[in-house]
Amino acid sequence: MSWGRAMDRWMPVLRALLSVIAGFAAGLAVTWVAGESPWNVFMILIRSAFGSWYDLGMTLFYTTPLLLTGLSVAICFQAGLFNIGAEGQLTLGALAAAVTGVVLAGLPWPLAPVAAAAAAFGTGAFWGWIAGWLRARRGSHEVITTIMLNFVAAGLSSYVALYLFPNPDSQNPETRPVAKSFLIQHLSVFGDAPVSTALILAVAMCVAYGFLMRRTVLGFELRSVGQSERAARVAGIDPGKIQILAMVLAGGLAGLVGVGEVLGNAEKFKLGFSPQYGFVGIAVALLGRGNPVGVAAAALLFGALHKGTGDLDFETENVTRDLSMILQALVILSVSADGLWDWVKRRV
Amino acid sequence: MPRTETSASGAEAPAVELVGLSKTFGSVRANDAVSFRVERGSIHGVIGENGAGKSTAMKMLYGIYTPDAGKILVEGKVRRWRSPQDAIAAGIGMVHQHFMLAGPHSALDNILLGAETSRRAWSWLPPPLRPIDRSAARAKLQALAERYSLPVDWDTPVERLPVGIQQRIEILKLLYRDARILILDEPTAVLTPQETQDLFANLRRLRGEGKTVLIITHKLKEVMAVTDRVTVFRGGKVTGGVETEATSPQELADLMVGRAVHLQVKVPPQPEPGQAALRLRDLKLTGREGGVERLKGVSLEVRSGEVVGIAGVEGNGQSELLESILRPAELLSGRVEVLGQDVTDLPTAEIKAMGVGWVPEDRHRDGLLLNRPVRENFLLGLQSSAAFSRSGLVQWGEVDAAVKRALEEYDVRPRDPDVNAGGLSGGNQQKLIIAREFERKPRLLVAAQPTRGVDVGAIEFIHDRILKARTEGAGVLLVSSELDEVLALSDRILVLYEGRIVAEFTRAQADEKRIGAAMGGSA
């Protein structure tokens, strides 16, 4: 019996690892077809993601937003919702951080980044609230509304960035830089890598998420609604309220991506800064299976993959950036192909 | 272990013979060397508690599962099915507990579905494109219906027909496909007493025409009424095979449970009824999509220390009645009072916090988080109570202690708070819900279908608990489609028919025939 119990506990981990390995195998097979040694490609990946303090720093820089969007999607999964809107929420969160840094330029240092972070969280949360409210009170499916809100967020952010706060000193589509008092510290061990205290914030959010889900009444209610809306309702929980709250928290978490990006890296809002962090967050949440440690590990994996594949372009002859996208896509695909595992199990 | 017999040939061979059938799911032996035979032209009962393996055996016979070991003989020939299609071709048919009918289609089309015929003139077309020849099918069906006295309105959408007729259509579906062996899974679960009598008459007529009928059921009374022989399952094994004439409900119950069971509920004397625990005044409610009124002015009162039973065929407003107590805000009109306080405008959580225990009619859908451990299911609904939470944090230590005690007290097996609720048997799931709802020390207990799909041993326990709540002064509203259950437990019985209370009986007046008539709408 204890063997079975251990199996139950570790099976999800095993499955997650297997799907990562399968994705890697398929991806490396593609590089082999392209005429590279898969082993060589793999070693380049490892080296360029973890090979030096700088490389590790870059990996963690990409990990930071993925951890936040992963948590954003995960908290919605817990409540039985599918948040495809993290991309829009993080865009507006970053925009809000930048606008705060421009408009309230006079704020002194410790207060300034806190205010910008609050604005990022609040704006993302508001964007999540719209989808949550529509779902809970009007019955509009959140998958549809969050996808549509992504487009609205993209349009809205270009308008605000280009027409209200354009950067006069640049040809690039971006806002004016934020005041110096808003900038947050880089972690100096990692050399020039732009990894900042935002990483600590993201890890803190991950811990908070774990605490929320394991220890609090709210986390219990959230999970209950996700497991069975009807049973939760009969038990006296208002599923609508919980769903709205989950979307608000999810939006806020995604919005916090703006802290690392604007206050820790670009120092302004750049249109299109996110290489689909919001969507990769879905894969992070799926792979992490709602477990805070799992989500953190998955975020690190995808962060490493993002950093690693970026270098394949110039470290190999045949693997271009596009192929590296394929490699990432295959890992994501194999992670998402959860049902396949059940199918295999049924056959055996 | 019965000796395995190979086929006696020809006409004497039994309709069905199962020899040493075994089937394992994961670590569960669902069937362990199951052997029994069903004579031709007989009605054969297959009984057992939930999870005893009777459905597994029937599903192997019908080709849904493949046996791990053992043989299936049909009319003397060893058979191996790859799918139910093979079983159907060999003359076996099954009526599932939940009918497999397409509601908006007519009876005729439902029966034809999957067995469409067309005129020879169209045979050059690929089969999916051939026009259906309904008139030939209608003629064949008409002949069948007359032969077996199963009249059906062929052209009305089946969703508008009564359940009894829908079941008749399911049976005709099998006969249309030339089934000689009919398996019926819990056929009386949704029927009124009168419809049940009609069904039994039809089954006897089928038997008279040489058909073989297998009935899977857990209602001993019906087994006694209609079958010729009975096979009893327990723990994946056949524990008995008896002639119906030579047995008694008590013997069958003991064989099913493996120990002596009290079939008769011992009802303690009723305490002096006190204040109204629940008062409903003129409740009106439309269906979810609006339109037809599902409750047409229901008023009733449940006093402390009394059990009020709602009898009625399912779908006559029971679900809506329950819904309106839990969420009175959605009522069209009417007032709900709980323990003397008007709760019509209160949210569910506050109503339940007043001391309302709730056993939902569909425990899978409304009562449990099937993929979460027993511990969390126990906490569901109690998560904000002072006993288990402090400043927004769940006190898991205290929850665990309470779960441990409750599993013991309510005999939930396994006694393991880490097991997922979905992994418990129906009876244990229900005991878990009862344990949870009693944790509130309810002053009003609403129990809907409290023993549905629950095995005999657990039924006894649940009935005892309900009566105990009454003894301790709770008002109990019991809603059940099992008339026997309502009769056994209720101090007063109200009959719900098409959204109205059409009759009321005290325990002394209660009479199965008259209540049955009221359930059918002729009060």
Short mmCIF file of C-alpha atoms in Angstrom, two decimals, chain A:
data_model
loop_
_atom_site.label_atom_id
_atom_site.label_comp_id
_atom_site.label_asym_id
_atom_site.label_seq_id
_atom_site.Cartn_x
_atom_site.Cartn_y
_atom_site.Cartn_z
CA MET A 1 0.00 0.00 0.00
CA SER A 2 2.79 2.44 0.86
CA TRP A 3 4.35 1.62 -2.48
CA GLY A 4 1.09 2.59 -4.14
CA ARG A 5 0.99 5.77 -2.08
CA ALA A 6 4.51 6.66 -3.15
CA MET A 7 3.56 5.92 -6.74
CA ASP A 8 0.57 8.25 -6.47
CA ARG A 9 2.75 10.99 -5.15
CA TRP A 10 5.62 10.68 -7.59
CA MET A 11 3.69 9.67 -10.69
CA PRO A 12 2.95 13.26 -11.72
CA VAL A 13 6.61 14.13 -11.34
CA LEU A 14 7.61 11.13 -13.38
CA ARG A 15 5.10 11.99 -16.05
CA ALA A 16 6.29 15.57 -16.23
CA LEU A 17 9.90 14.43 -16.55
CA LEU A 18 8.99 11.92 -19.21
CA SER A 19 7.18 14.48 -21.29
CA VAL A 20 10.13 16.86 -21.05
CA ILE A 21 12.51 14.10 -22.11
CA ALA A 22 10.22 13.07 -24.94
CA GLY A 23 9.98 16.66 -26.14
CA PHE A 24 13.74 17.06 -26.01
CA ALA A 25 14.25 13.79 -27.85
CA ALA A 26 11.87 14.84 -30.60
CA GLY A 27 13.42 18.30 -30.80
CA LEU A 28 16.96 16.96 -30.93
CA ALA A 29 15.87 14.49 -33.57
CA VAL A 30 14.87 17.47 -35.68
CA THR A 31 18.31 19.02 -35.29
CA TRP A 32 19.77 15.67 -36.31
CA VAL A 33 17.69 15.72 -39.49
CA ALA A 34 18.98 19.25 -40.02
CA GLY A 35 22.48 17.84 -40.00
CA GLU A 36 23.74 18.52 -36.49
CA SER A 37 24.88 16.11 -33.84
CA PRO A 38 22.05 16.02 -31.29
CA TRP A 39 24.54 15.49 -28.49
CA ASN A 40 26.47 18.52 -29.61
CA VAL A 41 23.30 20.60 -29.75
CA PHE A 42 22.29 19.42 -26.32
CA MET A 43 25.66 20.31 -24.84
CA ILE A 44 25.50 23.77 -26.39
CA LEU A 45 22.07 24.21 -24.84
CA ILE A 46 23.33 23.24 -21.40
CA ARG A 47 26.43 25.37 -21.68
CA SER A 48 24.66 28.43 -22.94
CA ALA A 49 21.93 28.21 -20.31
CA PHE A 50 24.09 27.37 -17.28
CA GLY A 51 27.70 27.68 -18.43
CA SER A 52 28.66 30.85 -16.56
CA TRP A 53 27.25 33.24 -13.99
CA TYR A 54 26.26 35.50 -16.83
CA ASP A 55 24.52 32.67 -18.71
CA LEU A 56 22.75 31.54 -15.58
CA GLY A 57 21.75 35.15 -14.97
CA MET A 58 20.22 35.41 -18.43
CA THR A 59 18.37 32.14 -17.85
CA LEU A 60 17.00 33.50 -14.57
CA PHE A 61 16.09 36.75 -16.29
CA TYR A 62 13.81 34.79 -18.63
CA THR A 63 12.67 32.57 -15.78
CA THR A 64 11.33 35.53 -13.78
CA PRO A 65 8.40 36.46 -16.06
CA LEU A 66 7.70 32.80 -16.85
CA LEU A 67 7.39 32.03 -13.16
CA LEU A 68 4.85 34.83 -12.78
CA THR A 69 2.80 33.93 -15.83
CA GLY A 70 3.05 30.25 -14.89
CA LEU A 71 1.59 31.05 -11.47
CA SER A 72 -1.03 33.22 -13.12
CA VAL A 73 -2.23 30.37 -15.31
CA ALA A 74 -1.83 27.84 -12.48
CA ILE A 75 -4.02 29.73 -10.04
CA CYS A 76 -6.74 29.80 -12.67
CA PHE A 77 -6.34 26.10 -13.36
CA GLN A 78 -6.89 25.53 -9.64
CA ALA A 79 -10.18 27.36 -9.86
CA GLY A 80 -11.15 25.49 -13.02
CA LEU A 81 -10.46 28.41 -15.33
CA PHE A 82 -8.17 28.67 -18.32
CA ASN A 83 -6.35 31.99 -18.41
CA ILE A 84 -5.09 32.57 -21.92
CA GLY A 85 -4.98 36.26 -21.15
CA ALA A 86 -1.69 36.46 -19.25
CA GLU A 87 -0.08 38.05 -22.30
CA GLY A 88 -2.52 40.94 -22.28
CA GLN A 89 -2.40 41.25 -18.50
CA LEU A 90 1.38 41.43 -18.44
CA THR A 91 1.44 43.95 -21.29
CA LEU A 92 -0.84 46.30 -19.40
CA GLY A 93 0.99 45.61 -16.14
CA ALA A 94 4.28 46.67 -17.74
CA LEU A 95 2.65 49.68 -19.32
CA ALA A 96 1.23 50.73 -15.96
CA ALA A 97 4.64 50.40 -14.32
CA ALA A 98 6.19 52.57 -17.01
CA VAL A 99 3.44 55.17 -16.91
CA THR A 100 3.75 55.37 -13.14
CA GLY A 101 7.48 55.92 -13.53
CA VAL A 102 6.88 58.74 -15.95
CA VAL A 103 3.93 60.46 -14.34
CA LEU A 104 5.01 60.17 -10.70
CA ALA A 105 8.66 60.82 -11.51
CA GLY A 106 9.10 62.72 -8.26
CA LEU A 107 8.54 59.73 -5.97
CA PRO A 108 11.58 58.86 -3.81
CA TRP A 109 13.35 55.52 -4.17
CA PRO A 110 11.85 52.94 -1.89
CA LEU A 111 8.37 54.21 -2.51
CA ALA A 112 8.71 54.58 -6.28
CA PRO A 113 9.25 50.94 -7.29
CA VAL A 114 6.62 49.83 -4.78
CA ALA A 115 4.11 52.20 -6.34
CA ALA A 116 5.02 51.00 -9.83
CA ALA A 117 4.70 47.37 -8.76
CA ALA A 118 1.32 48.09 -7.20
CA ALA A 119 0.21 49.77 -10.42
CA ALA A 120 1.43 46.79 -12.46
CA PHE A 121 -0.37 44.35 -10.20
CA GLY A 122 -3.53 46.44 -10.07
CA THR A 123 -3.76 46.98 -13.80
CA GLY A 124 -3.16 43.32 -14.58
CA ALA A 125 -5.69 42.42 -11.90
CA PHE A 126 -8.24 44.76 -13.44
CA TRP A 127 -7.71 43.14 -16.82
CA GLY A 128 -8.21 39.74 -15.21
CA TRP A 129 -11.27 41.00 -13.34
CA ILE A 130 -13.00 41.87 -16.61
CA ALA A 131 -12.73 38.28 -17.83
CA GLY A 132 -13.62 36.90 -14.39
CA TRP A 133 -16.68 39.08 -14.06
CA LEU A 134 -17.85 38.24 -17.56
CA ARG A 135 -17.45 34.55 -16.78
CA ALA A 136 -19.08 34.57 -13.37
CA ARG A 137 -21.93 36.98 -13.97
CA ARG A 138 -22.57 36.86 -17.70
CA GLY A 139 -21.49 33.30 -18.49
CA SER A 140 -18.98 34.31 -21.19
CA HIS A 141 -16.30 31.69 -21.47
CA GLU A 142 -12.97 32.97 -20.18
CA VAL A 143 -10.99 31.37 -22.99
CA ILE A 144 -12.79 33.52 -25.51
CA THR A 145 -12.78 36.71 -23.48
CA THR A 146 -9.14 36.50 -22.40
CA ILE A 147 -8.01 35.92 -25.98
CA MET A 148 -10.01 38.93 -27.10
CA LEU A 149 -8.74 41.02 -24.21
CA ASN A 150 -5.20 40.22 -25.35
CA PHE A 151 -5.91 42.06 -28.58
CA VAL A 152 -7.53 44.93 -26.77
CA ALA A 153 -4.52 45.16 -24.46
CA ALA A 154 -2.15 45.18 -27.43
CA GLY A 155 -4.06 48.01 -29.09
CA LEU A 156 -4.52 49.96 -25.89
CA SER A 157 -0.85 49.70 -24.97
CA SER A 158 0.35 50.89 -28.38
CA TYR A 159 -1.97 53.85 -28.15
CA VAL A 160 -0.84 54.84 -24.67
CA ALA A 161 2.83 54.24 -25.42
CA LEU A 162 2.94 55.93 -28.82
CA TYR A 163 0.48 58.77 -28.43
CA LEU A 164 0.41 59.65 -24.74
CA PHE A 165 3.95 58.91 -23.53
CA PRO A 166 6.14 58.43 -26.61
CA ASN A 167 9.89 58.53 -26.16
CA PRO A 168 11.06 61.72 -27.90
CA ASP A 169 14.68 60.52 -27.98
CA SER A 170 14.06 57.30 -29.87
CA GLN A 171 12.72 55.93 -33.11
CA ASN A 172 11.58 52.80 -31.31
CA PRO A 173 7.98 52.19 -30.31
CA GLU A 174 8.38 52.76 -26.59
CA THR A 175 7.46 55.09 -23.75
CA ARG A 176 9.70 57.67 -22.15
CA PRO A 177 12.11 56.19 -19.62
CA VAL A 178 11.00 56.02 -16.02
CA ALA A 179 12.64 58.19 -13.38
CA LYS A 180 15.87 56.81 -11.88
CA SER A 181 14.26 56.45 -8.47
CA PHE A 182 12.08 53.70 -9.93
CA LEU A 183 14.88 51.39 -10.98
CA ILE A 184 15.45 48.24 -8.99
CA GLN A 185 18.71 46.55 -8.28
CA HIS A 186 20.41 43.98 -10.48
CA LEU A 187 21.74 40.93 -8.74
CA SER A 188 25.44 41.57 -9.11
CA VAL A 189 26.66 37.92 -8.99
CA PHE A 190 25.31 37.49 -12.48
CA GLY A 191 27.51 40.12 -14.06
CA ASP A 192 25.86 42.07 -16.85
CA ALA A 193 22.75 39.91 -16.97
CA PRO A 194 19.66 42.06 -16.33
CA VAL A 195 18.34 39.73 -13.65
CA SER A 196 17.04 41.93 -10.86
CA THR A 197 15.32 41.81 -7.51
CA ALA A 198 12.19 41.07 -9.53
CA LEU A 199 13.38 37.46 -9.40
CA ILE A 200 13.09 37.58 -5.62
CA LEU A 201 9.63 39.06 -5.98
CA ALA A 202 8.62 36.23 -8.33
CA VAL A 203 9.96 33.58 -5.96
CA ALA A 204 8.10 35.25 -3.09
CA MET A 205 4.91 35.10 -5.18
CA CYS A 206 5.56 31.41 -5.77
CA VAL A 207 5.87 30.83 -2.01
CA ALA A 208 2.75 32.91 -1.40
CA TYR A 209 0.90 30.85 -3.99
CA GLY A 210 1.90 27.64 -2.23
CA PHE A 211 0.80 29.04 1.10
CA LEU A 212 -2.50 30.22 -0.33
CA MET A 213 -3.33 26.85 -1.83
CA ARG A 214 -2.18 24.71 1.07
CA ARG A 215 -3.00 26.61 4.18
CA THR A 216 -5.75 29.14 3.60
CA VAL A 217 -9.51 28.80 3.54
CA LEU A 218 -9.52 30.83 0.36
CA GLY A 219 -7.15 28.41 -1.36
CA PHE A 220 -9.34 25.52 -0.30
CA GLU A 221 -12.43 27.21 -1.67
CA LEU A 222 -10.64 28.07 -4.89
CA ARG A 223 -9.62 24.46 -5.41
CA SER A 224 -13.07 23.19 -4.48
CA VAL A 225 -14.68 25.41 -7.10
CA GLY A 226 -12.14 24.13 -9.62
CA GLN A 227 -12.94 20.53 -8.76
CA SER A 228 -16.69 20.87 -8.81
CA GLU A 229 -18.55 24.11 -9.16
CA ARG A 230 -21.80 22.44 -8.16
CA ALA A 231 -20.45 20.70 -5.07
CA ALA A 232 -18.84 23.97 -4.00
CA ARG A 233 -22.12 25.79 -4.49
CA VAL A 234 -24.06 23.27 -2.43
CA ALA A 235 -21.38 23.59 0.25
CA GLY A 236 -22.17 27.30 0.48
CA ILE A 237 -19.28 28.69 -1.56
CA ASP A 238 -20.16 31.32 -4.16
CA PRO A 239 -18.35 29.99 -7.24
CA GLY A 240 -18.75 33.25 -9.12
CA LYS A 241 -17.00 35.22 -6.41
CA ILE A 242 -14.14 32.72 -6.34
CA GLN A 243 -13.79 32.72 -10.10
CA ILE A 244 -13.59 36.50 -10.21
CA LEU A 245 -11.04 36.46 -7.43
CA ALA A 246 -8.94 33.84 -9.21
CA MET A 247 -8.91 35.90 -12.39
CA VAL A 248 -8.01 39.04 -10.41
CA LEU A 249 -5.07 37.29 -8.71
CA ALA A 250 -4.02 35.75 -12.02
CA GLY A 251 -4.10 39.11 -13.75
CA GLY A 252 -2.14 40.70 -10.93
CA LEU A 253 0.54 38.02 -11.03
CA ALA A 254 0.92 38.40 -14.79
CA GLY A 255 0.97 42.18 -14.38
CA LEU A 256 3.98 41.90 -12.06
CA VAL A 257 6.03 40.83 -15.10
CA GLY A 258 6.21 44.56 -15.71
CA VAL A 259 8.34 45.05 -12.60
CA GLY A 260 11.29 43.05 -13.90
CA GLU A 261 10.92 44.27 -17.43
CA VAL A 262 10.37 47.98 -16.88
CA LEU A 263 12.07 48.69 -13.55
CA GLY A 264 14.77 46.04 -13.82
CA ASN A 265 15.62 45.88 -17.51
CA ALA A 266 14.34 48.21 -20.21
CA GLU A 267 13.65 51.16 -17.91
CA LYS A 268 10.69 51.94 -20.16
CA PHE A 269 7.78 50.14 -21.77
CA LYS A 270 8.78 48.70 -25.14
CA LEU A 271 6.04 47.51 -27.42
CA GLY A 272 6.33 43.78 -28.04
CA PHE A 273 8.91 43.24 -25.29
CA SER A 274 7.40 39.91 -24.36
CA PRO A 275 8.42 36.85 -26.40
CA GLN A 276 5.00 35.30 -25.63
CA TYR A 277 5.69 34.99 -21.89
CA GLY A 278 1.95 34.77 -21.33
CA PHE A 279 1.52 31.79 -23.61
CA VAL A 280 4.64 29.95 -22.51
CA GLY A 281 3.21 30.43 -19.01
CA ILE A 282 0.44 28.02 -19.99
CA ALA A 283 3.05 25.34 -20.69
CA VAL A 284 4.82 26.22 -17.43
CA ALA A 285 1.59 25.78 -15.47
CA LEU A 286 0.72 22.53 -17.26
CA LEU A 287 4.16 21.08 -16.65
CA GLY A 288 4.19 22.28 -13.04
CA ARG A 289 0.76 20.76 -12.38
CA GLY A 290 -0.34 23.44 -9.98
CA ASN A 291 2.47 22.61 -7.58
CA PRO A 292 4.55 25.67 -6.61
CA VAL A 293 7.82 23.77 -6.79
CA GLY A 294 6.74 22.24 -10.07
CA VAL A 295 5.83 25.61 -11.54
CA ALA A 296 9.18 27.05 -10.44
CA ALA A 297 11.06 24.12 -11.97
CA ALA A 298 9.08 24.39 -15.18
CA ALA A 299 9.71 28.14 -15.37
CA LEU A 300 13.43 27.49 -14.95
CA LEU A 301 13.33 24.86 -17.68
CA PHE A 302 11.62 27.13 -20.16
CA GLY A 303 13.82 30.03 -19.16
CA ALA A 304 16.87 27.87 -19.84
CA LEU A 305 15.42 26.69 -23.11
CA HIS A 306 14.76 30.25 -24.18
CA LYS A 307 18.30 31.33 -23.35
CA GLY A 308 19.89 28.15 -24.70
CA THR A 309 18.13 28.01 -28.03
CA GLY A 310 18.86 31.65 -28.62
CA ASP A 311 22.56 30.81 -28.78
CA LEU A 312 22.14 27.84 -31.10
CA ASP A 313 21.73 30.24 -33.96
CA PHE A 314 25.34 31.34 -33.94
CA GLU A 315 26.96 28.35 -32.28
CA THR A 316 25.91 25.80 -34.88
CA GLU A 317 25.91 25.84 -38.66
CA ASN A 318 22.53 24.42 -39.45
CA VAL A 319 20.34 25.21 -36.47
CA THR A 320 18.84 28.62 -36.99
CA ARG A 321 16.68 30.59 -34.63
CA ASP A 322 13.64 29.08 -36.30
CA LEU A 323 14.79 25.58 -35.53
CA SER A 324 15.33 26.59 -31.97
CA MET A 325 11.72 27.71 -31.89
CA ILE A 326 10.81 24.24 -33.13
CA LEU A 327 12.77 22.70 -30.29
CA GLN A 328 10.89 24.84 -27.76
CA ALA A 329 7.59 24.13 -29.45
CA LEU A 330 8.17 20.38 -29.33
CA VAL A 331 8.87 20.45 -25.63
CA ILE A 332 5.74 22.51 -25.04
CA LEU A 333 3.74 20.23 -27.28
CA SER A 334 4.88 17.12 -25.53
CA VAL A 335 4.19 18.71 -22.15
CA SER A 336 0.69 19.61 -23.26
CA ALA A 337 0.04 16.19 -24.74
CA ASP A 338 -1.00 14.98 -21.33
CA GLY A 339 -3.85 12.95 -22.72
CA LEU A 340 -1.40 10.94 -24.77
CA TRP A 341 -0.05 9.39 -21.61
CA ASP A 342 -3.47 8.20 -20.57
CA TRP A 343 -3.96 6.82 -24.03
CA VAL A 344 -0.71 4.87 -23.81
CA LYS A 345 -1.70 3.59 -20.37
CA ARG A 346 -5.02 2.33 -21.67
CA ARG A 347 -3.31 0.39 -24.43
CA VAL A 348 -0.78 -1.37 -22.24
#
